[in-house]
XYZ file of N, CA and C in Angstrom:
744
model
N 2.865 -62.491 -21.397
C 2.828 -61.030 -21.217
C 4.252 -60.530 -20.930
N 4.770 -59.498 -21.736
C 6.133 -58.902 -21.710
C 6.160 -58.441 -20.247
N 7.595 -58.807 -19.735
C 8.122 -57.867 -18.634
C 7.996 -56.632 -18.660
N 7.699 -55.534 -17.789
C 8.056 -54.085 -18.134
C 9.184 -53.660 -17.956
N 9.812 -53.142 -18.452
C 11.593 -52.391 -18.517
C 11.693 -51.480 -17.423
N 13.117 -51.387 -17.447
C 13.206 -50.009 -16.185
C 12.887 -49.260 -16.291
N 13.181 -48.999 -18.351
C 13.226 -47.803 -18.561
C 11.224 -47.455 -19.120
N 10.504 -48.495 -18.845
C 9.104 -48.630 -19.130
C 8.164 -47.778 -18.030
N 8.622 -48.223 -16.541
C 8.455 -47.794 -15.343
C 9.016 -46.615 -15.011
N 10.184 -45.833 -15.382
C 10.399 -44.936 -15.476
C 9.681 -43.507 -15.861
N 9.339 -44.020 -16.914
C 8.640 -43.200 -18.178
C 6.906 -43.412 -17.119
N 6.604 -44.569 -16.934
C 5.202 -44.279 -16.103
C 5.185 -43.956 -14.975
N 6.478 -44.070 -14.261
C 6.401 -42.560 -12.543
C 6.217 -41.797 -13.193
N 7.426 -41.095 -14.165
C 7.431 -39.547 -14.162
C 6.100 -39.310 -14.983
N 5.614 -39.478 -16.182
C 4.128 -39.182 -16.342
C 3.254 -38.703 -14.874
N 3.107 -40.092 -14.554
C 2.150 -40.018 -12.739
C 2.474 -38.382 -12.476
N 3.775 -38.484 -11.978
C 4.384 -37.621 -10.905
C 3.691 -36.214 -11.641
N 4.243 -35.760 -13.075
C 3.884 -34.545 -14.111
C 2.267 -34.737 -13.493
N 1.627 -35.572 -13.885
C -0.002 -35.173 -14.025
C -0.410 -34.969 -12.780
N -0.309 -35.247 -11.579
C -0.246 -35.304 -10.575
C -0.311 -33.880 -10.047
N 1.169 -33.445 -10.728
C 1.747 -32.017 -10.284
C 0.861 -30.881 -11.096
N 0.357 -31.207 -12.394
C -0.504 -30.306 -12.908
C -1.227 -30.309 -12.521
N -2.299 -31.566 -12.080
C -3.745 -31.461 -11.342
C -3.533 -30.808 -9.671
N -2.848 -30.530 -9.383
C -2.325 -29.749 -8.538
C -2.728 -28.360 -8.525
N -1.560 -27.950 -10.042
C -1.303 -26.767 -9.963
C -2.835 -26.059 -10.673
N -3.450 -26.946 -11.173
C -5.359 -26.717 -11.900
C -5.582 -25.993 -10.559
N -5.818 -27.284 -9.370
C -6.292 -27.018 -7.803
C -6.191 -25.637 -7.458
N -5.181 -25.304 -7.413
C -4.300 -24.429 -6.471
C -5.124 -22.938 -7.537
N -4.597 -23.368 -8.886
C -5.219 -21.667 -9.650
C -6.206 -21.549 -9.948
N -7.565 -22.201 -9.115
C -9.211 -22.164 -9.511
C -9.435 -21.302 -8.319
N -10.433 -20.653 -8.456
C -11.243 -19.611 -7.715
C -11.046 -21.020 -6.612
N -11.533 -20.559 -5.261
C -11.333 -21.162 -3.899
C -12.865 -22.010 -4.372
N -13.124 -23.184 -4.198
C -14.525 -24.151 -4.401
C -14.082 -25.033 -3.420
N -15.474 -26.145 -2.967
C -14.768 -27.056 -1.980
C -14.136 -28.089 -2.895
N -13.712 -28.406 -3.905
C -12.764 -28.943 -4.335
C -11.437 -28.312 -3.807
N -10.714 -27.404 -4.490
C -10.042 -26.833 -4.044
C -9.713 -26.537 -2.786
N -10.425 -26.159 -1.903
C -10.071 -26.798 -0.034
C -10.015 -27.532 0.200
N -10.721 -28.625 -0.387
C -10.307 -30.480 0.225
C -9.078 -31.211 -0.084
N -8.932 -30.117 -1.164
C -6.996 -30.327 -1.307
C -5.973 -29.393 -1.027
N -6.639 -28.413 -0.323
C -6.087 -27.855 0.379
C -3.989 -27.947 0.812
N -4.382 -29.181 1.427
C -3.229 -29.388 2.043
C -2.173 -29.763 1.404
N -2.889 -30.831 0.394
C -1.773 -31.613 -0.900
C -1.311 -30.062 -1.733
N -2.029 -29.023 -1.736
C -1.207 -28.067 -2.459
C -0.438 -27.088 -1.890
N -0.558 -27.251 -0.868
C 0.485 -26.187 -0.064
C 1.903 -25.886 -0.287
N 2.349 -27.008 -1.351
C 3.761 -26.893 -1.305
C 3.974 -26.065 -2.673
N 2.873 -25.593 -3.315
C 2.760 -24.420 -4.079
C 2.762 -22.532 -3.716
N 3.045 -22.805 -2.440
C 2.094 -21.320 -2.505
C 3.358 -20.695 -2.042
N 3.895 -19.497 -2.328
C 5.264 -18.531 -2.704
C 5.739 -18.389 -1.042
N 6.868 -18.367 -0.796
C 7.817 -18.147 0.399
C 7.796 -15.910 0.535
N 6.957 -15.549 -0.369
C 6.932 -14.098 -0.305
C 5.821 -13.857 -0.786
N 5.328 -12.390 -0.827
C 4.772 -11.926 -0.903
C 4.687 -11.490 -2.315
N 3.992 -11.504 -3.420
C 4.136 -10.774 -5.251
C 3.791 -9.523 -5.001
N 4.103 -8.498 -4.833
C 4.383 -7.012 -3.928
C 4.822 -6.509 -5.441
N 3.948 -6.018 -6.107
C 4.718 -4.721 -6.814
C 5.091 -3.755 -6.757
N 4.891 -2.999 -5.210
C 5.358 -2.056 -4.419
C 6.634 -2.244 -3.998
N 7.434 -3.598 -5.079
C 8.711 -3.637 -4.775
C 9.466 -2.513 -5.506
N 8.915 -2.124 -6.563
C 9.615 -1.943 -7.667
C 9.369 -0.450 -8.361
N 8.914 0.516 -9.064
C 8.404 1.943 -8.867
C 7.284 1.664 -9.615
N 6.367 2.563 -9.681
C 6.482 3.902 -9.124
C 6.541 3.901 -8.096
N 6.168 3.282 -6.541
C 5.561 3.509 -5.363
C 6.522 2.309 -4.317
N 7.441 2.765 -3.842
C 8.135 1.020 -3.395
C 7.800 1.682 -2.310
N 7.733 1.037 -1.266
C 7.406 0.878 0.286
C 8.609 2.279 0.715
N 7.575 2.999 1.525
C 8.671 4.332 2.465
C 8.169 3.631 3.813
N 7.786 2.913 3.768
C 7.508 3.196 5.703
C 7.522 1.754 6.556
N 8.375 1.841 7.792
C 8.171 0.052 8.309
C 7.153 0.206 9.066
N 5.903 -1.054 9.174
C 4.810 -0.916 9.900
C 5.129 -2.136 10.968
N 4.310 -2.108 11.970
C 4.524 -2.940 13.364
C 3.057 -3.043 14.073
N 2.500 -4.284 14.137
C 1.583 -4.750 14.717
C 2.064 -4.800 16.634
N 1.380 -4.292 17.428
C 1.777 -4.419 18.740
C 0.253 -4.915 19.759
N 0.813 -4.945 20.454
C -0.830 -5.686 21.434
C 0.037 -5.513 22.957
N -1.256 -4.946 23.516
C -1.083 -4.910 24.848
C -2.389 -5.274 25.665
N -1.987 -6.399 26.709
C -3.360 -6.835 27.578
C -3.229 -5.724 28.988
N -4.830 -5.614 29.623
C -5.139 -5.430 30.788
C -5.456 -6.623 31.336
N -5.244 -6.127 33.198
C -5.446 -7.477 34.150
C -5.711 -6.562 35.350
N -5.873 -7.130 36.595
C -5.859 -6.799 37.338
C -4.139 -7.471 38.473
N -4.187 -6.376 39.356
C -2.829 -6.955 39.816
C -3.127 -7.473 40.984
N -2.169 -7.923 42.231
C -2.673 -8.736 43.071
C -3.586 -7.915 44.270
N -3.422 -6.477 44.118
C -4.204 -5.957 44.862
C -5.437 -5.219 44.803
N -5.722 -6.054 43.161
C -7.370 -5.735 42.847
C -6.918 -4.347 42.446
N -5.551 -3.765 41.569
C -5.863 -2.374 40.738
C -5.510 -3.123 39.422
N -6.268 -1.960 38.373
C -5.920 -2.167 36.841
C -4.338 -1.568 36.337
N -3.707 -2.648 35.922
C -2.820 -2.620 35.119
C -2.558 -3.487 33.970
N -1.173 -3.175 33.148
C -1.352 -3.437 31.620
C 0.035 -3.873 31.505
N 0.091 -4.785 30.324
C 0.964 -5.148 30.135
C 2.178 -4.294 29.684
N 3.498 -4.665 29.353
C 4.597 -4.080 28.513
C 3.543 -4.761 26.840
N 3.926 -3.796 25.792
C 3.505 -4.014 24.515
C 4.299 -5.074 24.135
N 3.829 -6.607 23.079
C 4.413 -6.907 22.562
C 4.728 -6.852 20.752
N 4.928 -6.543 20.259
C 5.593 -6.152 19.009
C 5.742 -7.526 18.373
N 4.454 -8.088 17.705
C 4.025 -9.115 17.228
C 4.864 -9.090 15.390
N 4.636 -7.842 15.070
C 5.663 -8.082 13.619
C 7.331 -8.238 13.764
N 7.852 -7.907 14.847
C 8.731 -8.682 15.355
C 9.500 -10.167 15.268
N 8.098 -10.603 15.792
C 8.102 -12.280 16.425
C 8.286 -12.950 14.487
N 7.576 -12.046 13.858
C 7.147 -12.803 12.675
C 8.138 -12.732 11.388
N 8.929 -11.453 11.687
C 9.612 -10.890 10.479
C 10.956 -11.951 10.959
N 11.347 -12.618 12.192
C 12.637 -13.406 12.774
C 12.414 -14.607 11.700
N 11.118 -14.829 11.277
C 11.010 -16.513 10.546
C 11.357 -15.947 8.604
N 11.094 -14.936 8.530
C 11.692 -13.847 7.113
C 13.207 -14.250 7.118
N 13.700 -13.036 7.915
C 15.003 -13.275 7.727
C 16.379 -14.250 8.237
N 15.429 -14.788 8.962
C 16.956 -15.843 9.591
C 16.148 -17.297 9.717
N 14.693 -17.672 8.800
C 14.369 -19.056 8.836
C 13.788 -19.246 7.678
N 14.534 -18.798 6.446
C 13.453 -19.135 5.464
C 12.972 -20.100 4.986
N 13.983 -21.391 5.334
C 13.274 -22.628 4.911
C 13.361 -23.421 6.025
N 11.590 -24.203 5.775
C 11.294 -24.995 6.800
C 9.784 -24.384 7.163
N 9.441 -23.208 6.849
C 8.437 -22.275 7.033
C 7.565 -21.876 6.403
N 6.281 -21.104 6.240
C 6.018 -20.243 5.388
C 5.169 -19.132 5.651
N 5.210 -18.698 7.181
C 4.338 -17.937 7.846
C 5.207 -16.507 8.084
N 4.826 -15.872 8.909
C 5.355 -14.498 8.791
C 4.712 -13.526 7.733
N 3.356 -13.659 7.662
C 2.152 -12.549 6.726
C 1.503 -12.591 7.111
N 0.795 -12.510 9.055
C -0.256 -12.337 9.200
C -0.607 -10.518 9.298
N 0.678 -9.925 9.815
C 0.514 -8.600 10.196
C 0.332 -7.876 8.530
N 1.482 -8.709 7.873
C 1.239 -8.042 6.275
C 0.325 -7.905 5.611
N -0.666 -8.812 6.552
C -2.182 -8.144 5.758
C -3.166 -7.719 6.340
N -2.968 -7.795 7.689
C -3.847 -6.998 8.786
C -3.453 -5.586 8.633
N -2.368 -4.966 8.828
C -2.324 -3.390 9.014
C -2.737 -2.781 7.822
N -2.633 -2.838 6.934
C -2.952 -2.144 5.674
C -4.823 -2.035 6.189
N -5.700 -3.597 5.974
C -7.332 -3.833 6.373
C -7.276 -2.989 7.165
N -6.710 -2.880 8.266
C -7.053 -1.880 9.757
C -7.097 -0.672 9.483
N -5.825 -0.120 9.032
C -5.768 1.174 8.573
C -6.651 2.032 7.520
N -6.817 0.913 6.512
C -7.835 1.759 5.633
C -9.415 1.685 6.365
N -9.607 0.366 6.781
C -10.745 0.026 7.048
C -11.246 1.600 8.087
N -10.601 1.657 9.215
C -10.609 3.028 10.135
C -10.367 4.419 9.690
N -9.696 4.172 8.643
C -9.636 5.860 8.079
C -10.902 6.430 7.528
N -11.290 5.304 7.112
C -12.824 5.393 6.009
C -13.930 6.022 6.942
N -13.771 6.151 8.141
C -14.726 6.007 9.062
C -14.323 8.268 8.972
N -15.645 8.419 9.596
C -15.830 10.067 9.933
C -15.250 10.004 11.545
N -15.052 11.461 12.092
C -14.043 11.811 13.458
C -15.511 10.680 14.622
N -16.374 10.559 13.950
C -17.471 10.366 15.763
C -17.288 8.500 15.616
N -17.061 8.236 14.427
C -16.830 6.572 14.225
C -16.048 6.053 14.928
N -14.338 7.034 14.590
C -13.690 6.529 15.024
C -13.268 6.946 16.614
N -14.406 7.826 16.940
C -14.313 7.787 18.537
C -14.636 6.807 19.248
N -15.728 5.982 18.636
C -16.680 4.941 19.073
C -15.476 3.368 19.019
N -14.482 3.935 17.882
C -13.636 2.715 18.235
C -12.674 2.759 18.866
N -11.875 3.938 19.247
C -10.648 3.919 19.864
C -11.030 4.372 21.366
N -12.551 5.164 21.452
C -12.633 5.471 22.953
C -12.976 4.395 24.076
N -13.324 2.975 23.705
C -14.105 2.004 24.781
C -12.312 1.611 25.884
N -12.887 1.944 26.961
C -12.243 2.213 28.569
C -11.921 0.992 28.610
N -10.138 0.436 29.247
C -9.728 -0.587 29.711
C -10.662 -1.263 31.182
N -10.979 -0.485 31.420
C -12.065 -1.358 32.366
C -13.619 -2.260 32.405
N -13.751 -1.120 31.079
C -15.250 -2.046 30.870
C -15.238 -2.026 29.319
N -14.521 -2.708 28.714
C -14.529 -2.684 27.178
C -15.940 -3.563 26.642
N -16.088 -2.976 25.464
C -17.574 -3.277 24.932
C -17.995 -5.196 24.276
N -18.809 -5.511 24.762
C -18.694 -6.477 23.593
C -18.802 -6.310 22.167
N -18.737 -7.417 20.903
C -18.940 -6.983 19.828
C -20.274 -6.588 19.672
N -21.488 -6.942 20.386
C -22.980 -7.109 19.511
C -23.359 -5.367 20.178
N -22.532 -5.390 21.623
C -22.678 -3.504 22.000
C -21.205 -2.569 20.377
N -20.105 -2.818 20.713
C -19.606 -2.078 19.557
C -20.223 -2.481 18.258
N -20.580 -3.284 18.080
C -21.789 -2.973 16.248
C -22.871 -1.959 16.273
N -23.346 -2.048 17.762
C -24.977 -1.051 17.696
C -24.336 -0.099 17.609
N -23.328 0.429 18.968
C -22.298 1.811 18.878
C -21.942 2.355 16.938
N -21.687 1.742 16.489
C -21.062 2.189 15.444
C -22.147 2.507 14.765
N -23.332 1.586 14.535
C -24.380 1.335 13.860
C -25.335 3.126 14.268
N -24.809 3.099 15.308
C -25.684 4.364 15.654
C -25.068 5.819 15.504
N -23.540 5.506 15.097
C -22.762 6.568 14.573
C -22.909 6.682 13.276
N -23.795 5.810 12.602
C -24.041 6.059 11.234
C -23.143 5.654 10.583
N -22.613 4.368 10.879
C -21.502 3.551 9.931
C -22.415 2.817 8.838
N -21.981 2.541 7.749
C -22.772 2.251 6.950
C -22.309 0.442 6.704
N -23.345 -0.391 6.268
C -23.327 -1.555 6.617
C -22.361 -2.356 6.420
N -21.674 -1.693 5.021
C -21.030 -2.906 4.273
C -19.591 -2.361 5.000
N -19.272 -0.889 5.522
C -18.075 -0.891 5.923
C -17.863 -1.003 7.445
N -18.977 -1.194 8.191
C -19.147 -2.096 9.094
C -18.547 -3.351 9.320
N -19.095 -4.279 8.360
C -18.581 -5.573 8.437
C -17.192 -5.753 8.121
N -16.913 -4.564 7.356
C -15.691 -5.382 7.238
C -14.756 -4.557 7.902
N -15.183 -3.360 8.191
C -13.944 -2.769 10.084
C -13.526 -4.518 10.536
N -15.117 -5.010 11.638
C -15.678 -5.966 12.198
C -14.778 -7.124 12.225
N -14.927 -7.443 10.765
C -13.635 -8.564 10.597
C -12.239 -8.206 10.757
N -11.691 -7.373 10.255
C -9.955 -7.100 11.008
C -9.792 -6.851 12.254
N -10.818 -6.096 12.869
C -10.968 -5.960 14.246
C -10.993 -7.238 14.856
N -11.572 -7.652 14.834
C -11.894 -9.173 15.634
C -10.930 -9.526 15.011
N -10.203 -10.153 14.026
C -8.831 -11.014 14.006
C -7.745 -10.323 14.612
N -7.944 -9.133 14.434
C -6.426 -8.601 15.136
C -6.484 -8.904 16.545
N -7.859 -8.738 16.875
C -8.497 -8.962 19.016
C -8.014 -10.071 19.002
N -8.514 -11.583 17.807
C -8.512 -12.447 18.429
C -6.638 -12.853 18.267
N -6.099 -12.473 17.772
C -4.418 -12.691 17.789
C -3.862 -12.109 18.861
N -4.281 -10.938 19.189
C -3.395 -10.587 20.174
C -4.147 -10.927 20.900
N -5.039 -11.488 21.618
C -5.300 -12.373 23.157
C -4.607 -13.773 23.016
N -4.451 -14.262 21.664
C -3.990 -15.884 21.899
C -2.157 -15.362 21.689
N -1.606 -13.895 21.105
C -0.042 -13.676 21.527
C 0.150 -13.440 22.665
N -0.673 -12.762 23.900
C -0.653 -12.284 25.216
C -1.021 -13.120 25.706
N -2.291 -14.232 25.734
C -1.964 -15.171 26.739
C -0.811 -16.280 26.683
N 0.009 -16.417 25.244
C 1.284 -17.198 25.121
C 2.694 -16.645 26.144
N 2.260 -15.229 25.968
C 3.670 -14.519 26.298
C 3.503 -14.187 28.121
N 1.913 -14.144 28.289
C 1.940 -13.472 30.065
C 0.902 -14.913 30.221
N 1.101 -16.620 30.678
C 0.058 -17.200 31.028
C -0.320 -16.921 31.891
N 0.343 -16.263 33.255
C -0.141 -16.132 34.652
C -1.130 -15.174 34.676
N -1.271 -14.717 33.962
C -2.213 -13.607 34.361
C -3.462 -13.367 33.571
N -4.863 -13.174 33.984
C -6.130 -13.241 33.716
C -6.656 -11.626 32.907
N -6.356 -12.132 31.342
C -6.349 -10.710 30.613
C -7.940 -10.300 30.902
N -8.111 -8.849 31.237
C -9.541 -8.377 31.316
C -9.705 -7.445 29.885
N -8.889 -7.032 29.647
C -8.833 -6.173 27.863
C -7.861 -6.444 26.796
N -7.805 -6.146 25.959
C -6.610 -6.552 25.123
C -6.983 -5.153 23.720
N -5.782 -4.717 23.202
C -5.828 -3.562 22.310
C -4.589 -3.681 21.348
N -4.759 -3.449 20.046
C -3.027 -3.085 19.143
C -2.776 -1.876 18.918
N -1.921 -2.034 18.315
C -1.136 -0.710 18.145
C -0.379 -0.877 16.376
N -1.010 0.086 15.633
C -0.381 -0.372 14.328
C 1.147 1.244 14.479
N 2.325 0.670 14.822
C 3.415 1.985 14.625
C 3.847 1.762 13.180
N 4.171 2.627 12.992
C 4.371 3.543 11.601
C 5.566 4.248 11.720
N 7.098 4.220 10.996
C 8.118 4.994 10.709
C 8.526 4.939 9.790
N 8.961 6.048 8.641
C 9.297 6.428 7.462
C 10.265 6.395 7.436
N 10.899 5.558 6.308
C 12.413 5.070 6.246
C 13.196 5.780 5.994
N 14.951 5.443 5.919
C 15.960 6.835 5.872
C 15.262 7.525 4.773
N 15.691 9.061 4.923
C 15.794 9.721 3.288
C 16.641 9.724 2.796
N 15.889 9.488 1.300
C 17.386 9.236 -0.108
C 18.620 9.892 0.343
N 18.430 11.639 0.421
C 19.333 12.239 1.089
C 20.206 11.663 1.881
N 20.016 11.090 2.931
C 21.032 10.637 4.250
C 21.309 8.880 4.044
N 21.254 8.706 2.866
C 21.437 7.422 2.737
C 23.323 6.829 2.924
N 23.941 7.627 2.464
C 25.381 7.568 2.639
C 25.692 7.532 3.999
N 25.093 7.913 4.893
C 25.833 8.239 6.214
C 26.009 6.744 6.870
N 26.287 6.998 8.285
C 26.631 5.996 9.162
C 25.442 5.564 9.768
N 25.321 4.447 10.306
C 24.320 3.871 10.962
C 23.531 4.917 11.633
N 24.322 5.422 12.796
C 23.934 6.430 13.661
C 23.243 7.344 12.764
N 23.636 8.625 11.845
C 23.229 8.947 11.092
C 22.039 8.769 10.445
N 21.870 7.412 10.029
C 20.835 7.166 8.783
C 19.455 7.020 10.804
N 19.506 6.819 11.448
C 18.735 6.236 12.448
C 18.232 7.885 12.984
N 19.562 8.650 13.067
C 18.966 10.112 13.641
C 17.915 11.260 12.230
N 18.147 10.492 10.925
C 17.682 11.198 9.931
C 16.352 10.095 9.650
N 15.757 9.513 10.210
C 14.364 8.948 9.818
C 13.553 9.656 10.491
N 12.135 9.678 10.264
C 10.961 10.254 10.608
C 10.762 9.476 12.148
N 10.099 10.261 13.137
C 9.716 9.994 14.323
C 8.928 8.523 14.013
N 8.356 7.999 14.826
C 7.709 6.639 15.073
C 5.823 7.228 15.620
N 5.197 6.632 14.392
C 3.457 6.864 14.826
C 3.012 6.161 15.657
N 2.006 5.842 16.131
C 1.585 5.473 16.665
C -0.068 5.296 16.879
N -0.667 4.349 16.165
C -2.250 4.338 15.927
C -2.735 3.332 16.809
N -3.300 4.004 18.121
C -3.406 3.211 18.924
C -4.968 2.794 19.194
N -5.411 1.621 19.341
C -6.666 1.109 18.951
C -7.568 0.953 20.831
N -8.911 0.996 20.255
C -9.582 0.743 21.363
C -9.471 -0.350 22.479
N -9.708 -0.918 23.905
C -9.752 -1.528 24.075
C -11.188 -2.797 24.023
N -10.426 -4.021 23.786
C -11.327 -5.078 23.116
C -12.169 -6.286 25.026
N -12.625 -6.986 24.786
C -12.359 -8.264 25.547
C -12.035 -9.153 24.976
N -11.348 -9.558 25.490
C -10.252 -10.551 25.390
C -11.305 -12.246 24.392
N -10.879 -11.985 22.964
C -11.482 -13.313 22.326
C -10.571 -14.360 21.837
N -10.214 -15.157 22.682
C -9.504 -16.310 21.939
C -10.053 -17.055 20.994
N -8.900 -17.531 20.180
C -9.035 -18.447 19.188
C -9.235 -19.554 19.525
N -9.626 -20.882 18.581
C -9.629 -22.339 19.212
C -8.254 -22.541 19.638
N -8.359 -24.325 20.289
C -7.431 -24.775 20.948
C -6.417 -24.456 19.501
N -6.646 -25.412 18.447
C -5.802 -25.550 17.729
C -4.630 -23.917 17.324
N -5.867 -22.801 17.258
C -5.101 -22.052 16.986
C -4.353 -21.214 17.805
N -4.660 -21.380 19.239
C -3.734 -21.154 20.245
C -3.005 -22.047 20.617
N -2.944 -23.002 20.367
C -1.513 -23.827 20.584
C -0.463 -23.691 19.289
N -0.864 -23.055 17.812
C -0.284 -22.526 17.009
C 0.777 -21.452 16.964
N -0.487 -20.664 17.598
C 0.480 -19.045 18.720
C 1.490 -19.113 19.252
N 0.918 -20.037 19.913
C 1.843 -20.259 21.435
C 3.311 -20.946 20.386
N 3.707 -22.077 20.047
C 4.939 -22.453 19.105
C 5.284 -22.041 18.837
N 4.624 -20.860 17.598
C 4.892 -19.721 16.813
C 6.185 -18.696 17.450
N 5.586 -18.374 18.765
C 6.175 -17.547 19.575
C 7.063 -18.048 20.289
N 7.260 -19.092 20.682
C 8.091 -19.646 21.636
C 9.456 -20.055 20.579
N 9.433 -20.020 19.283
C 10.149 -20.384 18.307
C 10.960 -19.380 18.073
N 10.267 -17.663 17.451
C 10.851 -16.566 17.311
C 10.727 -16.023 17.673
N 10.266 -15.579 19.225
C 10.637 -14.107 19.858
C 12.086 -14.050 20.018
């Protein structure tokens, strides 16, 4: 039986390696199946360092910077309610964007929460969204009381559920960013804040720093109900917690 050549073995890695990399890239571009999650991991080194945003480009490119924020309640040592300083979670995330791009690939959780939040809540009539932004830092609702609440404001089912879901991920992020950032203290509420500011105008684009900063639109502020406090698993609060301790 012939020896195999270098150049024999050569030619049968790189084949391997090619088919390998296509059955991959099959994986990765099939609708989500449990095939496709059980390889999950082997394909990760496919998936884009950005965002495919055609809102890069016109008709419509991005006017406005958005900011995920979260603030917990506690009690202080003399048994009154107080609240945290806000932390400014798109912050923490946009530091791994611009000054860590490789080594990473996170920094899009807010990029796809505020948009869900925002539309999800606009959709809602003035008594809906009383039912979500009015529940009191002292006795905030559970979810199975805020579903009936809403349910009885005449939210309709399907946009129910899916308020429900951004709500609860945004709750459950900012209790596992606030208990990373304040451990000492025993959160009793937790709430975000999606801010909103409209970038320089074309107009004042020439000027000086100062300038372009005194010619932008004021800073919004859509400030959300208070939640109780739902953490994530271990795994994904010890995620948080790194996350943050890495780029604040």
């Amino acid at each position: 039986m012939p020896r195999p050549t270098l150049r024999s073995c050569f030619i049968a890695v790189a084949v391997a390696i090619v088919g390998l990399h296509l059955a991959a890239v099959t994986l990765a571009a099939l609708p989500p199946n449990r095939y496709s999650d059980a390889a999950r991991g082997q394909t990760a080194y496919l998936n884009p360092y950005f965002t495919q945003n055609w809102r890069l480009f016109a008709p419509s490119p991005i006017a406005e910077d958005r900011s995920l924020r979260f603030q917990g309640a506690y009690l202080d040592a003399d048994g009154r309610p107080a609240r945290t300083p806000w932390v400014d979670w798109t912050a923490v995330e946009l530091d791994l964007v611009r000054h860590r791009v490789v080594g990473g690939r996170a920094g899009y959780v807010t990029n796809k929460l505020v948009p869900s939040l925002r539309s999800r809540t606009s959709a809602m009539d003035t008594g809906q969204q009383l039912v979500v932004t009015g529940a009191p830092q002292a006795d905030p609702p559970s979810w199975d009381a805020l579903t009936r609440a809403l349910r009885s404001a005449g939210t309709p089912a399907a946009s129910l559920r899916g308020f429900l879901r951004y709500e609860r991920a945004a709750t459950q992020l900012g209790t596992d960013v606030l208990q990373s950032r304040f451990p000492q203290l025993d959160l009793t509420a937790v709430r975000y804040s999606v801010r909103r500011q409209g970038v320089v105008p074309y107009a004042a684009r020439g000027g000086s720093q100062a300038e372009r900063d005194a010619a932008r639109p004021a800073t919004t502020d859509d400030v959300g109900g208070w939640r109780r406090p739902t953490p994530g698993s271990s795994a994904e609060r010890t995620a948080v917690r790194g996350f943050d301790r890495r780029h604040r």
